[in-house]
PDB file of C-alpha atoms and ligand atoms in Angstrom:
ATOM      1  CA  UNK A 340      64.720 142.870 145.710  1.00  0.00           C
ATOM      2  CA  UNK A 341      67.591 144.406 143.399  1.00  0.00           C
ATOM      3  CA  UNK A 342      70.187 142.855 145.868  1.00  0.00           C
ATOM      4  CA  UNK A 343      68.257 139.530 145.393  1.00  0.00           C
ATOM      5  CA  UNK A 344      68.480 139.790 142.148  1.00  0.00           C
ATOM      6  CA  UNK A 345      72.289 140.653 141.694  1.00  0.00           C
ATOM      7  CA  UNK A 346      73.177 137.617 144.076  1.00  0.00           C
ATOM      8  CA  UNK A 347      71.249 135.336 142.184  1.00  0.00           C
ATOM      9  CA  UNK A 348      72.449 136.517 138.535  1.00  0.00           C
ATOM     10  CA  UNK A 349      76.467 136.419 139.788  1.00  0.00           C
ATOM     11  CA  UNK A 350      75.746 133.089 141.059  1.00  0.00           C
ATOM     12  CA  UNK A 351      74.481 131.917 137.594  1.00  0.00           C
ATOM     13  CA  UNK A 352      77.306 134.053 136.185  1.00  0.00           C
ATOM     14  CA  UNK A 353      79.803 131.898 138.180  1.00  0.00           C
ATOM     15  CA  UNK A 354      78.012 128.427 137.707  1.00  0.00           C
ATOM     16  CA  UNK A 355      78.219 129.447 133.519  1.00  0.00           C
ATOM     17  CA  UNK A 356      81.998 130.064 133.727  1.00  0.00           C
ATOM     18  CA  UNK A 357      82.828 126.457 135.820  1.00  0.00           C
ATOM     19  CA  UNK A 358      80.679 124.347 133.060  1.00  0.00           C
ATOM     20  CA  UNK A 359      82.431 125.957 130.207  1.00  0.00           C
ATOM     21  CA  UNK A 360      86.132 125.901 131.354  1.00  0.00           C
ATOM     22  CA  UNK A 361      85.021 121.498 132.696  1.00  0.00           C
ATOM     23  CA  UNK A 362      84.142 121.316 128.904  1.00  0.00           C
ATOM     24  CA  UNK A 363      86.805 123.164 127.688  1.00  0.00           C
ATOM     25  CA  UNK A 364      89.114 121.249 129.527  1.00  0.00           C
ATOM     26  CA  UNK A 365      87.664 117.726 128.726  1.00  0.00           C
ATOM     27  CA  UNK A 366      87.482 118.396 125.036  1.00  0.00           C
ATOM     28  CA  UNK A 367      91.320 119.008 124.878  1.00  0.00           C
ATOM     29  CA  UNK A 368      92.495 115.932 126.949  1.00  0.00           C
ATOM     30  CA  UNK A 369      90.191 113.906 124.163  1.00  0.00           C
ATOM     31  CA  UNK A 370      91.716 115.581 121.569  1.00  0.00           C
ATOM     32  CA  UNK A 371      95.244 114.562 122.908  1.00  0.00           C
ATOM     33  CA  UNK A 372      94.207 111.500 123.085  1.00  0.00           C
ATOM     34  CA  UNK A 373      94.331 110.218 126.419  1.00  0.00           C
ATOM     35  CA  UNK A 374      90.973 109.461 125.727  1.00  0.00           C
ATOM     36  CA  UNK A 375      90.038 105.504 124.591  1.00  0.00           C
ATOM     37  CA  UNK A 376      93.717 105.202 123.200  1.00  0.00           C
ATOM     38  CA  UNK A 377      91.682 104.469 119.319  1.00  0.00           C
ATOM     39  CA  UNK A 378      94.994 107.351 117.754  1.00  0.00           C
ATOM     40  CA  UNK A 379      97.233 104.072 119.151  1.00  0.00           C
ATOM     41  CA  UNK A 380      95.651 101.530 117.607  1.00  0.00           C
ATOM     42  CA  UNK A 381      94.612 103.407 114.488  1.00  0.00           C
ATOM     43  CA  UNK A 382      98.592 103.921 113.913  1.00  0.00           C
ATOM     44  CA  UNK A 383      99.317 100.523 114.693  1.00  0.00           C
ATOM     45  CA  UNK A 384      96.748  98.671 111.761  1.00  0.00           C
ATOM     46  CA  UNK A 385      97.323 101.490 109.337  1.00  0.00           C
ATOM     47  CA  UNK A 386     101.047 101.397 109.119  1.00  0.00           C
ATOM     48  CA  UNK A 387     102.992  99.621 106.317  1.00  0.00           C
ATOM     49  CA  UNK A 388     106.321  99.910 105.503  1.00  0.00           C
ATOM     50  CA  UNK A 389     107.123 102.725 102.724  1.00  0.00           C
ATOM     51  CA  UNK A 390     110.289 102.555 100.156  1.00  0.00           C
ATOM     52  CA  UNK A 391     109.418 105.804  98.392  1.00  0.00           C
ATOM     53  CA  UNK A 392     109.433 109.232  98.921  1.00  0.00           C
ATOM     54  CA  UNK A 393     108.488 112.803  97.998  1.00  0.00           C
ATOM     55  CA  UNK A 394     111.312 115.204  97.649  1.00  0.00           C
ATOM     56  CA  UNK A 395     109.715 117.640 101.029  1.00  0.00           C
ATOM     57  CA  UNK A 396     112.124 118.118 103.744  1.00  0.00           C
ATOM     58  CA  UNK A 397     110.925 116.882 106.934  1.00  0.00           C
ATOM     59  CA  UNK A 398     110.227 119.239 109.703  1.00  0.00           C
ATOM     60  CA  UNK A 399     113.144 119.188 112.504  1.00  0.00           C
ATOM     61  CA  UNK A 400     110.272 118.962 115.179  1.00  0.00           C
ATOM     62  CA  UNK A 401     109.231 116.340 113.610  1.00  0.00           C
ATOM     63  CA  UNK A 402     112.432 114.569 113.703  1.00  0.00           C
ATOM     64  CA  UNK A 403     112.737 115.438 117.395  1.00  0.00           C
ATOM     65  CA  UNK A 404     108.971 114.008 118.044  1.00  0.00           C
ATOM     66  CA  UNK A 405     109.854 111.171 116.372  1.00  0.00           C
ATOM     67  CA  UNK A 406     113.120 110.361 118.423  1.00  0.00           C
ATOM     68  CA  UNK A 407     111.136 110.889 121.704  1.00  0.00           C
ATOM     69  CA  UNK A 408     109.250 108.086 120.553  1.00  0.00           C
ATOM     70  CA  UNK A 409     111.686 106.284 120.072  1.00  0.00           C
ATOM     71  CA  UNK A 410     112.996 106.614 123.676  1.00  0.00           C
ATOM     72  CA  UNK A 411     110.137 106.071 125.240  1.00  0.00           C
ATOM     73  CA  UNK A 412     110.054 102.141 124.661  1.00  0.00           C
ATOM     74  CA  UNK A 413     110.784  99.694 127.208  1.00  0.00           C
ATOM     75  CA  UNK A 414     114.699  98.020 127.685  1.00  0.00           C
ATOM     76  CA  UNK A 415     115.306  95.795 130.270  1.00  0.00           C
ATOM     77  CA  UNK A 416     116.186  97.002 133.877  1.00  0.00           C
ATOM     78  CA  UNK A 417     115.527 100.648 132.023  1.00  0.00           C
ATOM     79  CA  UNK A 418     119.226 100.002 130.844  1.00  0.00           C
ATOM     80  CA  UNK A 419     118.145 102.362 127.123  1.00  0.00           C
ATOM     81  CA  UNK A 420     121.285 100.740 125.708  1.00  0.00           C
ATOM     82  CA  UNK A 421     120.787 102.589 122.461  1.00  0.00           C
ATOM     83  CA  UNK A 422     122.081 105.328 119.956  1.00  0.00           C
ATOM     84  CA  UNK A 423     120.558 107.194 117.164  1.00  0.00           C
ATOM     85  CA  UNK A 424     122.321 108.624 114.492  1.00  0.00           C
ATOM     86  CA  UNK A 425     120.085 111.099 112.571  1.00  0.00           C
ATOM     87  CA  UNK A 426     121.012 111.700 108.300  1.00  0.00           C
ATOM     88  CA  UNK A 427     119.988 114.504 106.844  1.00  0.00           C
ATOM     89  CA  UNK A 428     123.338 114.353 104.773  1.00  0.00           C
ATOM     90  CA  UNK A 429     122.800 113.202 101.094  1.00  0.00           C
ATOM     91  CA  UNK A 430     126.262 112.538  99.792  1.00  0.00           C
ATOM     92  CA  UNK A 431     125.928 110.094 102.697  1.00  0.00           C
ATOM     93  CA  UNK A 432     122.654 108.808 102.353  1.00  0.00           C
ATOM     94  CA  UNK A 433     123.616 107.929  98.666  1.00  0.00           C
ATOM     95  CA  UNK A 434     127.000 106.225  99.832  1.00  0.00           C
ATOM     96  CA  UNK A 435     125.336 104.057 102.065  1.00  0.00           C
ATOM     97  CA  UNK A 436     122.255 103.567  99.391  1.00  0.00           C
ATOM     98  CA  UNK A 437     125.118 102.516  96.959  1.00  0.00           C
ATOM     99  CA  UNK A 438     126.680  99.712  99.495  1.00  0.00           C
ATOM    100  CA  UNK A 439     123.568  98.436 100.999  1.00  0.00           C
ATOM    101  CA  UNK A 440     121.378  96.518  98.144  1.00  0.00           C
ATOM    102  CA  UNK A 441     118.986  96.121 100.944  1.00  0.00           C
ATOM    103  CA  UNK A 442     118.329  99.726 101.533  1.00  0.00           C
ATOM    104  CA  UNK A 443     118.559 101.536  98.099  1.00  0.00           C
ATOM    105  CA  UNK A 444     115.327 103.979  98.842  1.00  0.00           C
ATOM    106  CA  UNK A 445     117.887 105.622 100.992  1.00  0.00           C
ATOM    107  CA  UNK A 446     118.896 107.307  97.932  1.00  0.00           C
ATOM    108  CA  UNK A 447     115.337 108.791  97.352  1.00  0.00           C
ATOM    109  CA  UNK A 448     114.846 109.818 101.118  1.00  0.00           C
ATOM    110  CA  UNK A 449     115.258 113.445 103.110  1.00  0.00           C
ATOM    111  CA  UNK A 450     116.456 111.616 105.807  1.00  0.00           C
ATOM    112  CA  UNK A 451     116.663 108.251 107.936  1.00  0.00           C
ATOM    113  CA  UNK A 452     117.326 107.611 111.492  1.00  0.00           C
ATOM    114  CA  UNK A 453     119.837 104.462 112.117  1.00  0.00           C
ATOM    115  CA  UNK A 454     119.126 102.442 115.378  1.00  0.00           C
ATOM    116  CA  UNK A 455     122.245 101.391 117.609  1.00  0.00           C
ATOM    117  CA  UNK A 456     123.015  99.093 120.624  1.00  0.00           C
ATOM    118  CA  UNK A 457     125.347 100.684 122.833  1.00  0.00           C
ATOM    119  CA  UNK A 458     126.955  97.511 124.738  1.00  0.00           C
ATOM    120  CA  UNK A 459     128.591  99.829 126.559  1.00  0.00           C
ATOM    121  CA  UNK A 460     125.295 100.146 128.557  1.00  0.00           C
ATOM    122  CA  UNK A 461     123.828  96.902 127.912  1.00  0.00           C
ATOM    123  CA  UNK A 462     123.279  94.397 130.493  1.00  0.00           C
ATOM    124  CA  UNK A 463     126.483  92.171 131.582  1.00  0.00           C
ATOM    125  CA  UNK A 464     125.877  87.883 131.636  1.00  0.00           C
ATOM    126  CA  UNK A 465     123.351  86.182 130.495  1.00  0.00           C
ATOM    127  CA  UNK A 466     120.877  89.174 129.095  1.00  0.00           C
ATOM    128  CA  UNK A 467     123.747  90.584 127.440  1.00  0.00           C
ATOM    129  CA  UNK A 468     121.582  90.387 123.880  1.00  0.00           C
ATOM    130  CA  UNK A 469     118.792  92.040 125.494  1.00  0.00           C
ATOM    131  CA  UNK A 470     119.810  95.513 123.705  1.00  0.00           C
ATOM    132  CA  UNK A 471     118.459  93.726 120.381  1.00  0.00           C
ATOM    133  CA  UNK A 472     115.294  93.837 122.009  1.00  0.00           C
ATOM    134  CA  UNK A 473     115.265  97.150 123.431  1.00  0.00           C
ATOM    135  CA  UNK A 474     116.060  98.506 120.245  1.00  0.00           C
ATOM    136  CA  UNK A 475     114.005  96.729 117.859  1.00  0.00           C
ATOM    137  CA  UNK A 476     111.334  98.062 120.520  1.00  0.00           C
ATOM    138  CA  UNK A 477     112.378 101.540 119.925  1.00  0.00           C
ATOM    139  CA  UNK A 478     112.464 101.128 116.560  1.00  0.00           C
ATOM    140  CA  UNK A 479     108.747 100.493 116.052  1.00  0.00           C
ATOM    141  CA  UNK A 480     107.998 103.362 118.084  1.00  0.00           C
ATOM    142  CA  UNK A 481     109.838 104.923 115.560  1.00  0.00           C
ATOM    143  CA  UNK A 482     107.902 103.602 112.798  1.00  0.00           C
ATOM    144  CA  UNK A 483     104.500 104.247 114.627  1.00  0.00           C
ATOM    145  CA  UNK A 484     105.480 107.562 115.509  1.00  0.00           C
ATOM    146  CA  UNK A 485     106.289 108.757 111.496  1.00  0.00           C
ATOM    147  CA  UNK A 486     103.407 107.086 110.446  1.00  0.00           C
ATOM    148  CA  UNK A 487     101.513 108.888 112.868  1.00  0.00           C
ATOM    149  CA  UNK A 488     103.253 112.455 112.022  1.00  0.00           C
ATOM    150  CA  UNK A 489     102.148 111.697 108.262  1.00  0.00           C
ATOM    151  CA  UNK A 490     105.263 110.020 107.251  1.00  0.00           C
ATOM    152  CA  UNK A 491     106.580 106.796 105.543  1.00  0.00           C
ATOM    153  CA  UNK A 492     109.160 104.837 106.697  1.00  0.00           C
ATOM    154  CA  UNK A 493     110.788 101.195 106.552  1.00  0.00           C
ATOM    155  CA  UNK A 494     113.220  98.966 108.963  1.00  0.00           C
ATOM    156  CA  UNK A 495     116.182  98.162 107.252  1.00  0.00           C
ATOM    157  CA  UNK A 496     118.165  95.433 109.211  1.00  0.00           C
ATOM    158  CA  UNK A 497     121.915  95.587 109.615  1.00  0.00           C
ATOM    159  CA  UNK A 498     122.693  93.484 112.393  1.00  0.00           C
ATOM    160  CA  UNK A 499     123.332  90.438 112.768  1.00  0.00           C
ATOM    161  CA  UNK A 500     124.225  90.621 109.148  1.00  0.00           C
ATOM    162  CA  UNK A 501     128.119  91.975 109.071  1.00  0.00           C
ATOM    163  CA  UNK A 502     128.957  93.177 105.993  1.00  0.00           C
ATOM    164  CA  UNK A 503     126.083  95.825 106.296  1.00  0.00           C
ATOM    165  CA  UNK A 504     127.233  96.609 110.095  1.00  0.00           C
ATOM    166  CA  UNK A 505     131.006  96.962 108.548  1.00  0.00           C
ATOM    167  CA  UNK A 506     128.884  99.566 105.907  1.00  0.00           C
ATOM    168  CA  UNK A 507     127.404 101.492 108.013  1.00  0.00           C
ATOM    169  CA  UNK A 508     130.418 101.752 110.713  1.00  0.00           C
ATOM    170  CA  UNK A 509     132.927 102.838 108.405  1.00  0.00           C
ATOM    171  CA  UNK A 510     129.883 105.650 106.314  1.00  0.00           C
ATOM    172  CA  UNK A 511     129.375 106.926 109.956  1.00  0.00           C
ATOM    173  CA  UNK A 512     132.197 106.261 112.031  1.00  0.00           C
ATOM    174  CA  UNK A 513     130.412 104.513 114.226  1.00  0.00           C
ATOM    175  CA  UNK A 514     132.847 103.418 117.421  1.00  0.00           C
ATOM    176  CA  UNK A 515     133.203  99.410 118.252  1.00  0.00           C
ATOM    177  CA  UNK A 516     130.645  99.497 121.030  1.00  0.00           C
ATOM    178  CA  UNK A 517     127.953 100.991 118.384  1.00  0.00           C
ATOM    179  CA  UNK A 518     126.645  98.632 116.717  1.00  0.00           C
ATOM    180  CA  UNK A 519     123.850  99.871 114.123  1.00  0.00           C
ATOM    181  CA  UNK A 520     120.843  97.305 114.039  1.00  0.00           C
ATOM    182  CA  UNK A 521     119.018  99.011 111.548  1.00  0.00           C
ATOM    183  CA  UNK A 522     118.685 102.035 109.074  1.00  0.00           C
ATOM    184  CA  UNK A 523     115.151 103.558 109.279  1.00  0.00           C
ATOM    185  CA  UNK A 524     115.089 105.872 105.692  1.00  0.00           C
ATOM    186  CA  UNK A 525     112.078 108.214 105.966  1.00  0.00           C
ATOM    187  CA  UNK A 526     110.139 110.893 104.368  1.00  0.00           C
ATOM    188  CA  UNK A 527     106.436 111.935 102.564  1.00  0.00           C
ATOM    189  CA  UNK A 528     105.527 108.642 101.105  1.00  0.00           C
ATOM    190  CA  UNK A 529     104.968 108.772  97.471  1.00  0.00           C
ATOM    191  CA  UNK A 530     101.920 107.430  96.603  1.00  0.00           C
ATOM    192  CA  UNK A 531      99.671 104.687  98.969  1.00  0.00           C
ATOM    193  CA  UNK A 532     100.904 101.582 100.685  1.00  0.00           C
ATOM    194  CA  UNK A 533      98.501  99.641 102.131  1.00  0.00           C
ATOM    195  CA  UNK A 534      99.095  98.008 105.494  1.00  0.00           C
ATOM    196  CA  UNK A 535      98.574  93.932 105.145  1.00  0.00           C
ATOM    197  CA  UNK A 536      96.623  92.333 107.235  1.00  0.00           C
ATOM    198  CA  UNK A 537      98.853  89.722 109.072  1.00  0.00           C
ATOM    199  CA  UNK A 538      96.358  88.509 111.284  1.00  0.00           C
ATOM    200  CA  UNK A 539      96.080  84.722 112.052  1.00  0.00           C
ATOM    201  CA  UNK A 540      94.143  82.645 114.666  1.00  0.00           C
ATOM    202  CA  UNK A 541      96.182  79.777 114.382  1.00  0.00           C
ATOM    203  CA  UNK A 542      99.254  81.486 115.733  1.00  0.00           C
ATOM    204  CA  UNK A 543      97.551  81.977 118.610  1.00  0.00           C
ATOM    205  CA  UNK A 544      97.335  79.242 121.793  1.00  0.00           C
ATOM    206  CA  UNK A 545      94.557  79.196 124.506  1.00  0.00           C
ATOM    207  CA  UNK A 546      96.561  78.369 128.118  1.00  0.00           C
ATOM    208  CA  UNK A 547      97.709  75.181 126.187  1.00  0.00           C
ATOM    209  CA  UNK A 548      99.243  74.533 123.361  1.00  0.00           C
ATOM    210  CA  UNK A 549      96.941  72.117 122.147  1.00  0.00           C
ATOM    211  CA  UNK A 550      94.561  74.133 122.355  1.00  0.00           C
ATOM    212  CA  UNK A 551      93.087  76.036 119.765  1.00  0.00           C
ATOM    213  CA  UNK A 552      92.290  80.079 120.585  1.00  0.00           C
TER     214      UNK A 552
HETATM  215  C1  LIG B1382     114.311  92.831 111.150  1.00  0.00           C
HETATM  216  C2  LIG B1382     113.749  93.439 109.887  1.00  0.00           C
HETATM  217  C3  LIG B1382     114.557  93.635 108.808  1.00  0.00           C
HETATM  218  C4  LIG B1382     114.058  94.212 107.644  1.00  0.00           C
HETATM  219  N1  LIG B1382     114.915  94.475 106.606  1.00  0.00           N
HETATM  220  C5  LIG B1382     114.441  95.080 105.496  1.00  0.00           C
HETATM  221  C6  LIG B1382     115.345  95.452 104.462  1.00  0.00           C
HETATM  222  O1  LIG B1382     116.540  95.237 104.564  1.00  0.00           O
HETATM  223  N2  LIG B1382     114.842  96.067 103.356  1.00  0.00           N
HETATM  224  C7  LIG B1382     113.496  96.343 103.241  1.00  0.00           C
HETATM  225  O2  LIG B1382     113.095  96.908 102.208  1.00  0.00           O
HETATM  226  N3  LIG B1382     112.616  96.012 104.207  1.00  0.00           N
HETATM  227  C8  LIG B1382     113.045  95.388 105.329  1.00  0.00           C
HETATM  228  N4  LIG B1382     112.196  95.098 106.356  1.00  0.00           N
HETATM  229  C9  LIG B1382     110.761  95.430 106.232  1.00  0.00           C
HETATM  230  C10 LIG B1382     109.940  94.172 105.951  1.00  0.00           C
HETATM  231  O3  LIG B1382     110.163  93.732 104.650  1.00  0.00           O
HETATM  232  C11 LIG B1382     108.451  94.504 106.195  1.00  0.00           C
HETATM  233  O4  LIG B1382     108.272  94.927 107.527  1.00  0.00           O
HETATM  234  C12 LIG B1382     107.574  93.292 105.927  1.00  0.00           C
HETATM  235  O5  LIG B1382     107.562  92.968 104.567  1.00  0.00           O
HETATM  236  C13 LIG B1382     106.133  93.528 106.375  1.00  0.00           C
HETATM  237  O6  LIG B1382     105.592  94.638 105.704  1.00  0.00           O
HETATM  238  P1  LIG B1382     105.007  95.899 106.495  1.00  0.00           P
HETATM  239  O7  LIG B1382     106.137  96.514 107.268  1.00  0.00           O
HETATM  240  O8  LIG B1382     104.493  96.809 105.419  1.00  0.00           O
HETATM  241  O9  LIG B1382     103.927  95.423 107.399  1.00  0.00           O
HETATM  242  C14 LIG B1382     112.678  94.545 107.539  1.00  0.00           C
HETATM  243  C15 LIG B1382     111.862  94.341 108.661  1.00  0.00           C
HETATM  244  C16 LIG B1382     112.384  93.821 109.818  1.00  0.00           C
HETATM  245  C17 LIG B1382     111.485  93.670 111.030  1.00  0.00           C
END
């Protein structure tokens, strides 16, 4: 009867253990969120683009999360013609800030990330421009991912306009197959920015383009 007894509580023993570490184990992949992909989404309607910051420093993990991100996008025939220059410097960041009247919350930020073609690795003939693409796309990864870290950020374009590419070459030293397409300043936002809402059913076509969505 005893023996009965210990089989039978070991058995519920064991059966105890497998349901907890199942739940266990669910509850984290959710909270990574490979779940319904809603963290995705959420980043994507809540993001705006921020021009001021707080004076915090931002984490260097951060930084490097951030960059993954931005690596992880798409470029045609998985070419990643890019380069990322990282600022943290502020004599910099206030030299470009001074010659680039598009970007002046540079001065105000810890640090920005600029976004470069590298046409030494982009695609010969006729998709020769497809490193614009592939960079723009990592460049809202980038912008996804600092929102998502707590973070404000803002695309700055440089290319195609040339006086801001000859800026930014000569503040870096960036070499003639670097070509910067934008300057992404970063940091705490100061105070709220809401996201707009940019939706629009007329932009959108049903299989025809006479026909309404
Ligand atoms: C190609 C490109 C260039 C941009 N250049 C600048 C810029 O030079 N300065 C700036 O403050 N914002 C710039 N922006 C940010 C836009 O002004 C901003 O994305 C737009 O107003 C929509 O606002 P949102 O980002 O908050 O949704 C640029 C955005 C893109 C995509």
């Amino acid at each position: 009867m005893k023996r009965v007894l210990f089989i039978f509580l070991a058995v519920w023993f064991i059966f105890t253990v497998v349901v907890f570490v199942m739940f266990f184990s669910t509850t984290q992949a959710d909270s990574k969120g490979s779940g319904d992909g809603m963290p995705v989404l959420e980043a994507i309607e809540t993001r705006a683009s921020v021009r001021a910051y707080t004076d915090q420093a931002v984490e260097p993990e951060k930084i490097e999360q951030i960059l993954r991100a931005g690596m992880a996008a798409p470029t045609a025939r998985n070419q990643q013609p890019w380069a990322f220059v990282v600022i943290d410097d502020k004599a910099l960041m206030t030299q470009l800030a001074d010659s680039l009247p598009n970007a002046k919350m540079l001065a105000s930020a810890p640090v920005a990330i600029v976004v470069c073609g590298d046409l030494s690795k982009a695609i010969e003939g006729e998709g020769a421009t497809y490193w614009i693409q592939d960079a723009s796309a990592a460049t809202e990864n980038i912008l996804l991912a600092a929102h998502g870290l707590g973070l404000g950020a803002v695309w700055t374009g440089a290319y195609p306009v040339m006086s801001r590419v000859k800026v930014i070459r000569e503040v870096l030293g960036l070499p003639s197959q670097i070509i910067p397409l934008n300057v992404i300043p970063m940091g705490y936002p100061q105070g709220e920015t809401a996201p707009k809402d940019k939706w629009k059913r007329e932009n959108v076509h049903l299989n025809n383009w006479a026909t309404a969505y």
